[in-house]
Short mmCIF file of C-alpha atoms in Angstrom, two decimals:
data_model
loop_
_atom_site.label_atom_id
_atom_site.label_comp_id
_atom_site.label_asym_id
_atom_site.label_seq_id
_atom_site.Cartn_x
_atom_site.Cartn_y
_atom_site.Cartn_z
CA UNK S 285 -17.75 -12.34 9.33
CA UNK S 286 -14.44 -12.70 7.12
CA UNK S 287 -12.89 -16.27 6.16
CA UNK S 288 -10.18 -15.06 8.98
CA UNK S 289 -12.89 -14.61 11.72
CA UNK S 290 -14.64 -17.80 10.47
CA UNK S 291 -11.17 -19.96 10.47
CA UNK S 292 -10.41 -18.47 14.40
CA UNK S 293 -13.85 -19.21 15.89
CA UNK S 294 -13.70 -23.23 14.07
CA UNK S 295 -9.95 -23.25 15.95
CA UNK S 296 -11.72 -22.87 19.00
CA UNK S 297 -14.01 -25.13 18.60
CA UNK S 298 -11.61 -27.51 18.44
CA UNK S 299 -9.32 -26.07 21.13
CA UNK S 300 -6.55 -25.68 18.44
CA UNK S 301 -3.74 -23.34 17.68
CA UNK S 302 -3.64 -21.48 14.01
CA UNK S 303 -0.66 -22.31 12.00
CA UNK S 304 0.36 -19.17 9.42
CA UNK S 305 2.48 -19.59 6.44
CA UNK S 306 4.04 -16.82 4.18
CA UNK S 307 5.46 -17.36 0.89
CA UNK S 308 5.84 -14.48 -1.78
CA UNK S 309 3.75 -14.41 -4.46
CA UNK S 310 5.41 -15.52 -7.94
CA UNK S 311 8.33 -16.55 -6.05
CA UNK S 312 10.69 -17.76 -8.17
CA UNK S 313 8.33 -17.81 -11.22
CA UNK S 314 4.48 -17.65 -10.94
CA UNK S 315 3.23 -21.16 -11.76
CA UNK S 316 5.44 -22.79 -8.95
CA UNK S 317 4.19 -19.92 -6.37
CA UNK S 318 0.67 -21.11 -7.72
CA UNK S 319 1.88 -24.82 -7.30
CA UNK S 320 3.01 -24.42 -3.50
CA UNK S 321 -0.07 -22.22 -2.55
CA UNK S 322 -2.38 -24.55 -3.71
CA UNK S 323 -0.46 -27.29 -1.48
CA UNK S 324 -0.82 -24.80 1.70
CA UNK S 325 -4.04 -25.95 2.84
CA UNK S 326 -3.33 -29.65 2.84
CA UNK S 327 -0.11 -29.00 4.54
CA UNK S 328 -1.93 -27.90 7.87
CA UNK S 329 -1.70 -23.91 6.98
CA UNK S 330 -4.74 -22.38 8.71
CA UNK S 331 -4.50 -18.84 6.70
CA UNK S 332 -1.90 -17.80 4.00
CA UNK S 333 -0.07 -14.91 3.80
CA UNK S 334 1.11 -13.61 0.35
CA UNK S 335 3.85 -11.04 -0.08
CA UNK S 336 3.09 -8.50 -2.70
CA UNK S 337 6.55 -8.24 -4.22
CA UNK S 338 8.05 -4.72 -3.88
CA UNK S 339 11.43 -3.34 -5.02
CA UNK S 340 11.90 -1.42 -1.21
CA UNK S 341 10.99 -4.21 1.06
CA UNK S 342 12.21 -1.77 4.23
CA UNK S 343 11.19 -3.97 6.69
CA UNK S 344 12.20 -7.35 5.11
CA UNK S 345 15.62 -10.00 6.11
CA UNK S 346 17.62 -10.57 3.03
CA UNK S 347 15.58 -14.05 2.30
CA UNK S 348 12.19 -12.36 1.88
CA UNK S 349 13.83 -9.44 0.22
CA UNK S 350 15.63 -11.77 -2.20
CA UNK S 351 12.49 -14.08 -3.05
CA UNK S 352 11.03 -10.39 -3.66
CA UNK S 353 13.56 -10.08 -5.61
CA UNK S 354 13.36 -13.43 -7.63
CA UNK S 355 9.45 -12.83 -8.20
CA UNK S 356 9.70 -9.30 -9.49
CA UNK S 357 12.74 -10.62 -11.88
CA UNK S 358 10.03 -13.20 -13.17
CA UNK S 359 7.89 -10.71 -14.12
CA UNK S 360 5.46 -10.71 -11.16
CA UNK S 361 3.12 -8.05 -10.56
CA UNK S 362 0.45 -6.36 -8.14
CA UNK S 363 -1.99 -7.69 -10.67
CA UNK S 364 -0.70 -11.62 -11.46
CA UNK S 365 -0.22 -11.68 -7.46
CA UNK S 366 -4.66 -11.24 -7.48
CA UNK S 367 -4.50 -13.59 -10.56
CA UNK S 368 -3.18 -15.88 -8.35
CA UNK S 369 -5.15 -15.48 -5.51
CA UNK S 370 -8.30 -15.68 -8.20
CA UNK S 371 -6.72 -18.90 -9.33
CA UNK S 372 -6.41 -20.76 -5.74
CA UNK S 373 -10.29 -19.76 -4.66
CA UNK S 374 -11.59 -21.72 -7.79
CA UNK S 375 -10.56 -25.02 -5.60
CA UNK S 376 -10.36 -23.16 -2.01
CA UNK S 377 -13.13 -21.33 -0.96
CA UNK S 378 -12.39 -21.11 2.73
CA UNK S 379 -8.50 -20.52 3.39
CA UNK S 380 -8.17 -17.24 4.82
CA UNK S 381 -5.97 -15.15 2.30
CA UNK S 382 -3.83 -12.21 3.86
CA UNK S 383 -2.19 -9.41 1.38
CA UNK S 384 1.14 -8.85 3.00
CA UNK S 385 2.93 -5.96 1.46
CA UNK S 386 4.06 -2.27 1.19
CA UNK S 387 1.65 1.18 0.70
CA UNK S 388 3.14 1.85 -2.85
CA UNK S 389 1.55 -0.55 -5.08
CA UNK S 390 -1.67 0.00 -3.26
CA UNK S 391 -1.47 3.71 -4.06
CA UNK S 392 -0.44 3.56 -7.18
CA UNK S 393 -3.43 1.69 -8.51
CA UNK S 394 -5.94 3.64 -6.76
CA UNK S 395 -7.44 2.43 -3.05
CA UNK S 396 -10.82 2.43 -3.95
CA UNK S 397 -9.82 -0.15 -7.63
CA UNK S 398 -7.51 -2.18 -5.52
CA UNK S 399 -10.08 -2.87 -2.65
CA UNK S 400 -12.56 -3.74 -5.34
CA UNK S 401 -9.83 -6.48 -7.04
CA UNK S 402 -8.30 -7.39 -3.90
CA UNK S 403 -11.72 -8.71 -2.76
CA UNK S 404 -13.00 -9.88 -6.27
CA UNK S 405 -9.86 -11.89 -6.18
CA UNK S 406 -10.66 -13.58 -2.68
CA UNK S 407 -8.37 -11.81 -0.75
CA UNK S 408 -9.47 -11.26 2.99
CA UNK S 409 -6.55 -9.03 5.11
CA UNK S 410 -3.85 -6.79 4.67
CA UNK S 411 -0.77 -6.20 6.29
CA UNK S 412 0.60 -3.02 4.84
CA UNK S 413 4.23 -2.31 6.92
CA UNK S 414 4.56 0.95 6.38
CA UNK S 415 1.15 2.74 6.84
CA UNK S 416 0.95 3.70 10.77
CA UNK S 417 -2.42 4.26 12.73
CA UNK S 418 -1.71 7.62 12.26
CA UNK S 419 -2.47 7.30 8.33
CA UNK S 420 -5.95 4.98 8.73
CA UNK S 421 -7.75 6.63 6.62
CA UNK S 422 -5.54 6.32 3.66
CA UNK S 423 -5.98 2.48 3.37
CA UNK S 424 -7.41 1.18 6.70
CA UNK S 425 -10.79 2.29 7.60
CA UNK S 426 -11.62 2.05 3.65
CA UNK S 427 -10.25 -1.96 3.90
CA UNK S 428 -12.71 -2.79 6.41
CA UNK S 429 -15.67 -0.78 5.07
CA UNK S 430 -14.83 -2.87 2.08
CA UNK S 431 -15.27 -6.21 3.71
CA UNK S 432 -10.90 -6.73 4.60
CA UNK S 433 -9.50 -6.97 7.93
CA UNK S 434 -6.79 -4.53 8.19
CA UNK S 435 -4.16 -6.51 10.46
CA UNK S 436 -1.61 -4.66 12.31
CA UNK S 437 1.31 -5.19 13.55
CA UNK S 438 2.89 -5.37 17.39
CA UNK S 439 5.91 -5.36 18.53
CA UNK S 440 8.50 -5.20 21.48
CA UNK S 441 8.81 -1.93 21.50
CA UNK S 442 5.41 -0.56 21.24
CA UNK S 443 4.57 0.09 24.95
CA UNK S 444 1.59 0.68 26.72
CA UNK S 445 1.12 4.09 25.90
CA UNK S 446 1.59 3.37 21.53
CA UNK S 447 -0.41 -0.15 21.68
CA UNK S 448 -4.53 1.24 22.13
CA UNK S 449 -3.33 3.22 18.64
CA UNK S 450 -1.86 0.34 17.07
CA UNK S 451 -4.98 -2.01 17.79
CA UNK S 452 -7.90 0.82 17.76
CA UNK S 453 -8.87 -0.01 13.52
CA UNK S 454 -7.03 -3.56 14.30
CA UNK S 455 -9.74 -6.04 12.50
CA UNK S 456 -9.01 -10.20 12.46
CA UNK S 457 -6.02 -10.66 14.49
CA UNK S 458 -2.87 -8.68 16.04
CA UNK S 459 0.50 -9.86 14.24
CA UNK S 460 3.05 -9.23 17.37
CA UNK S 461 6.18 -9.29 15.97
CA UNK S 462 8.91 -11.57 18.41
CA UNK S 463 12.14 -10.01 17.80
CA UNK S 464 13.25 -6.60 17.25
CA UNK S 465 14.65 -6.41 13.46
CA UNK S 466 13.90 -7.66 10.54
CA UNK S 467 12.54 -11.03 9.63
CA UNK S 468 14.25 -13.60 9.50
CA UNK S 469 17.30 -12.23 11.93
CA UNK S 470 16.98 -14.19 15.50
CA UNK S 471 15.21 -17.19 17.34
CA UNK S 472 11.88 -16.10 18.64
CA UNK S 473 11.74 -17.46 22.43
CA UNK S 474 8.61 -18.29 24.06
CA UNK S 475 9.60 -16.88 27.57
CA UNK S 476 10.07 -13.45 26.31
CA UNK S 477 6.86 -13.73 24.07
CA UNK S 478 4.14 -15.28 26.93
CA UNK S 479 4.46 -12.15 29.07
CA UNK S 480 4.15 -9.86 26.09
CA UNK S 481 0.99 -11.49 24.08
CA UNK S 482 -0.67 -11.26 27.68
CA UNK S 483 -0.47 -8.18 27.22
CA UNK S 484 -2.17 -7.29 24.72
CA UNK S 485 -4.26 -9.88 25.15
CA UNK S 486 -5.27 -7.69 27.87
CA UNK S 487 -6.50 -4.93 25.74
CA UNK S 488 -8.32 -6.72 22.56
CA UNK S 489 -10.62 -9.00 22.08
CA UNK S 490 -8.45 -10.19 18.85
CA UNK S 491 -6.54 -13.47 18.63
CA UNK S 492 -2.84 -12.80 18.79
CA UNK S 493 -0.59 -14.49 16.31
CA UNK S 494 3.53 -14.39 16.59
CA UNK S 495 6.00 -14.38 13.64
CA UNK S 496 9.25 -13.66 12.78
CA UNK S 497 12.18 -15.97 14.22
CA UNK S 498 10.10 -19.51 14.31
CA UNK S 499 11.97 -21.90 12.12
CA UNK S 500 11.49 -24.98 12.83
CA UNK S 501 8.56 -27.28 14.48
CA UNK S 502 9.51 -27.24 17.62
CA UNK S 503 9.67 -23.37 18.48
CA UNK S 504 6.37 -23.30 16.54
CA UNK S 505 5.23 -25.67 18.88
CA UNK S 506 6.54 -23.57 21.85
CA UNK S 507 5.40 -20.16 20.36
CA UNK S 508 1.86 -21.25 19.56
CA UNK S 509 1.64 -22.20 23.12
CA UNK S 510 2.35 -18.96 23.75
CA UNK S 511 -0.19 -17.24 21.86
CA UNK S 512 -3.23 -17.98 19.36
CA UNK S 513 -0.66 -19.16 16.46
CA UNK S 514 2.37 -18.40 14.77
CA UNK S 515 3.32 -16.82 11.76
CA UNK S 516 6.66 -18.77 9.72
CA UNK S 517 8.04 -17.05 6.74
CA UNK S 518 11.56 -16.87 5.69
CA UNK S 519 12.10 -20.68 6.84
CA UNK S 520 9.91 -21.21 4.06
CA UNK S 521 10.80 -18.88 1.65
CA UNK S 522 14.18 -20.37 2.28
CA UNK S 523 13.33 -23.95 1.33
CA UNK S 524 12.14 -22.12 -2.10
CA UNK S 525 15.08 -20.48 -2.39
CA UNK S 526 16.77 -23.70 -2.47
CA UNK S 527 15.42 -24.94 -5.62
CA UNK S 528 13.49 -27.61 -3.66
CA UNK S 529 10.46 -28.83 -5.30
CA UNK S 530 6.83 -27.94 -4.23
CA UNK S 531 6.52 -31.80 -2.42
CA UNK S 532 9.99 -30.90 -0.32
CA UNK S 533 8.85 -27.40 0.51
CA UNK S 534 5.05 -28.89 1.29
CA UNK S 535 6.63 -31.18 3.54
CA UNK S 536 8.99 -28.76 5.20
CA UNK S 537 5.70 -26.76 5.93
CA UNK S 538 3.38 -29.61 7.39
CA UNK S 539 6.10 -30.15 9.73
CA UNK S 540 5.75 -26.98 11.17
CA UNK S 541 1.91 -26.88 11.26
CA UNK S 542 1.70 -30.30 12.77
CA UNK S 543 4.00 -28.46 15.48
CA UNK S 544 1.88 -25.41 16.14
CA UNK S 545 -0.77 -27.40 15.85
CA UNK S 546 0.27 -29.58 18.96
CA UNK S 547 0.99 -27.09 20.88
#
């Protein structure tokens, strides 16, 4: 059992909703990133998802591509991004971490040395946009055998024919995705999202999270509702991105949790 599976089965136990919070990694230098993921935890976040900064962030709004931006301009790196992760589990050693990135950093330090570090460093998922079902073996099926949930990604347009691919080598939850787009673009709406997390609710096991579009604590209120959780990312980054200071953005974020988390 992984930190993720462990964190999902004490939610529901106590018939709660998971709260999710990205932030990039180094974003905008390292030890602030540090500061704010540290802070996560006592905010309300249930598991933490860290962007792996990449210059070709394909499937990224301009606020996550921007703090990308800002954290490789800062000198951040595949490696200080598992420093960090190193650096939180010597006072955490039970908030889920989730790798959220692209394939070519991965590749280029070897799959079999960056499953070895990732885990090493504490690190317990991946999200990796841009490697389909079709390409499991590069990355997936090696994650899991390694001890890492492999997460994958739904969205509105994969149909019932596409989803038994997407969620066959689908380990600790589904990520359905609310809006077409990218992130950050539109208001996620809990009437369109109900209907669709059935769904695939309907054909796994998995808890179903929803992110992209949830900004403030009252449609993470009315998405968690809607599903196991929900996933908020560039409202946060953006708070970051505003110079505000790890308190301000902590605050921001326990706002939002204490929303999913009545939901």
């Amino acid at each position: 059992m992984t930190r993720i599976d462990a964190k999902f089965a004490e939610l529901r136990g106590q018939g709660k909703k998971a709260f999710v919070s990205y932030v990039m990694a180094g974003d905008p230098d390292y030890a602030t990133s540090l500061e704010v993921v540290k802070g996560l935890p006592g905010a309300g976040v249930d598991i933490i998802e860290l962007g792996l900064p990449f210059t070709d962030p394909m499937a990224d709004g301009p606020t996550i591509q921007a703090a990308g931006q800002r954290a490789l301009e800062a000198g951040m790196t595949l490696q200080k991004t598992l420093d960090l992760a190193t650096e939180f589990r010597k006072t955490d050693d039970t908030t889920p971490i989730v790798l959220m990135g692209y394939y070519n950093p991965i590749y280029n330090r070897g799959v079999d040395t960056f499953l070895t570090d990732a885990k090493a460093a504490g690190i317990d998922g991946l999200i990796v946009v841009d490697l389909p079902p079709e390409e499991d073996d590069e990355l997936c099926i090696p994650a899991q055998a390694a001890g890492l949930n492999f997460i994958r990604l739904a969205t509105p347009t994969t149909d019932d024919k596409r989803l038994p691919k997407v969620l066959q080598n689908t380990s600790g939850f589904v990520y359905y995705v609310s809006i077409t787009g990218i992130t950050g673009a539109a208001e996620a709406q809990a009437t369109d999202v109900a209907p669709e997390v059935a769904r695939i609710k309907a054909k796994t096991d998995l808890p179903v999270i929803v992110g992209f579009g949830v900004r403030t604590p009252d449609t993470a209120r009315a998405i968690a509702g809607a599903a196991d959780g929900t996933v908020v990312g560039s409202a946060i980054v953006s708070q970051i991105a505003a110079g505000k200071p790890p308190a301000e953005v902590l605050a921001f974020v326990k706002s939002l949790a204490d929303g999913a988390h009545s939901a």
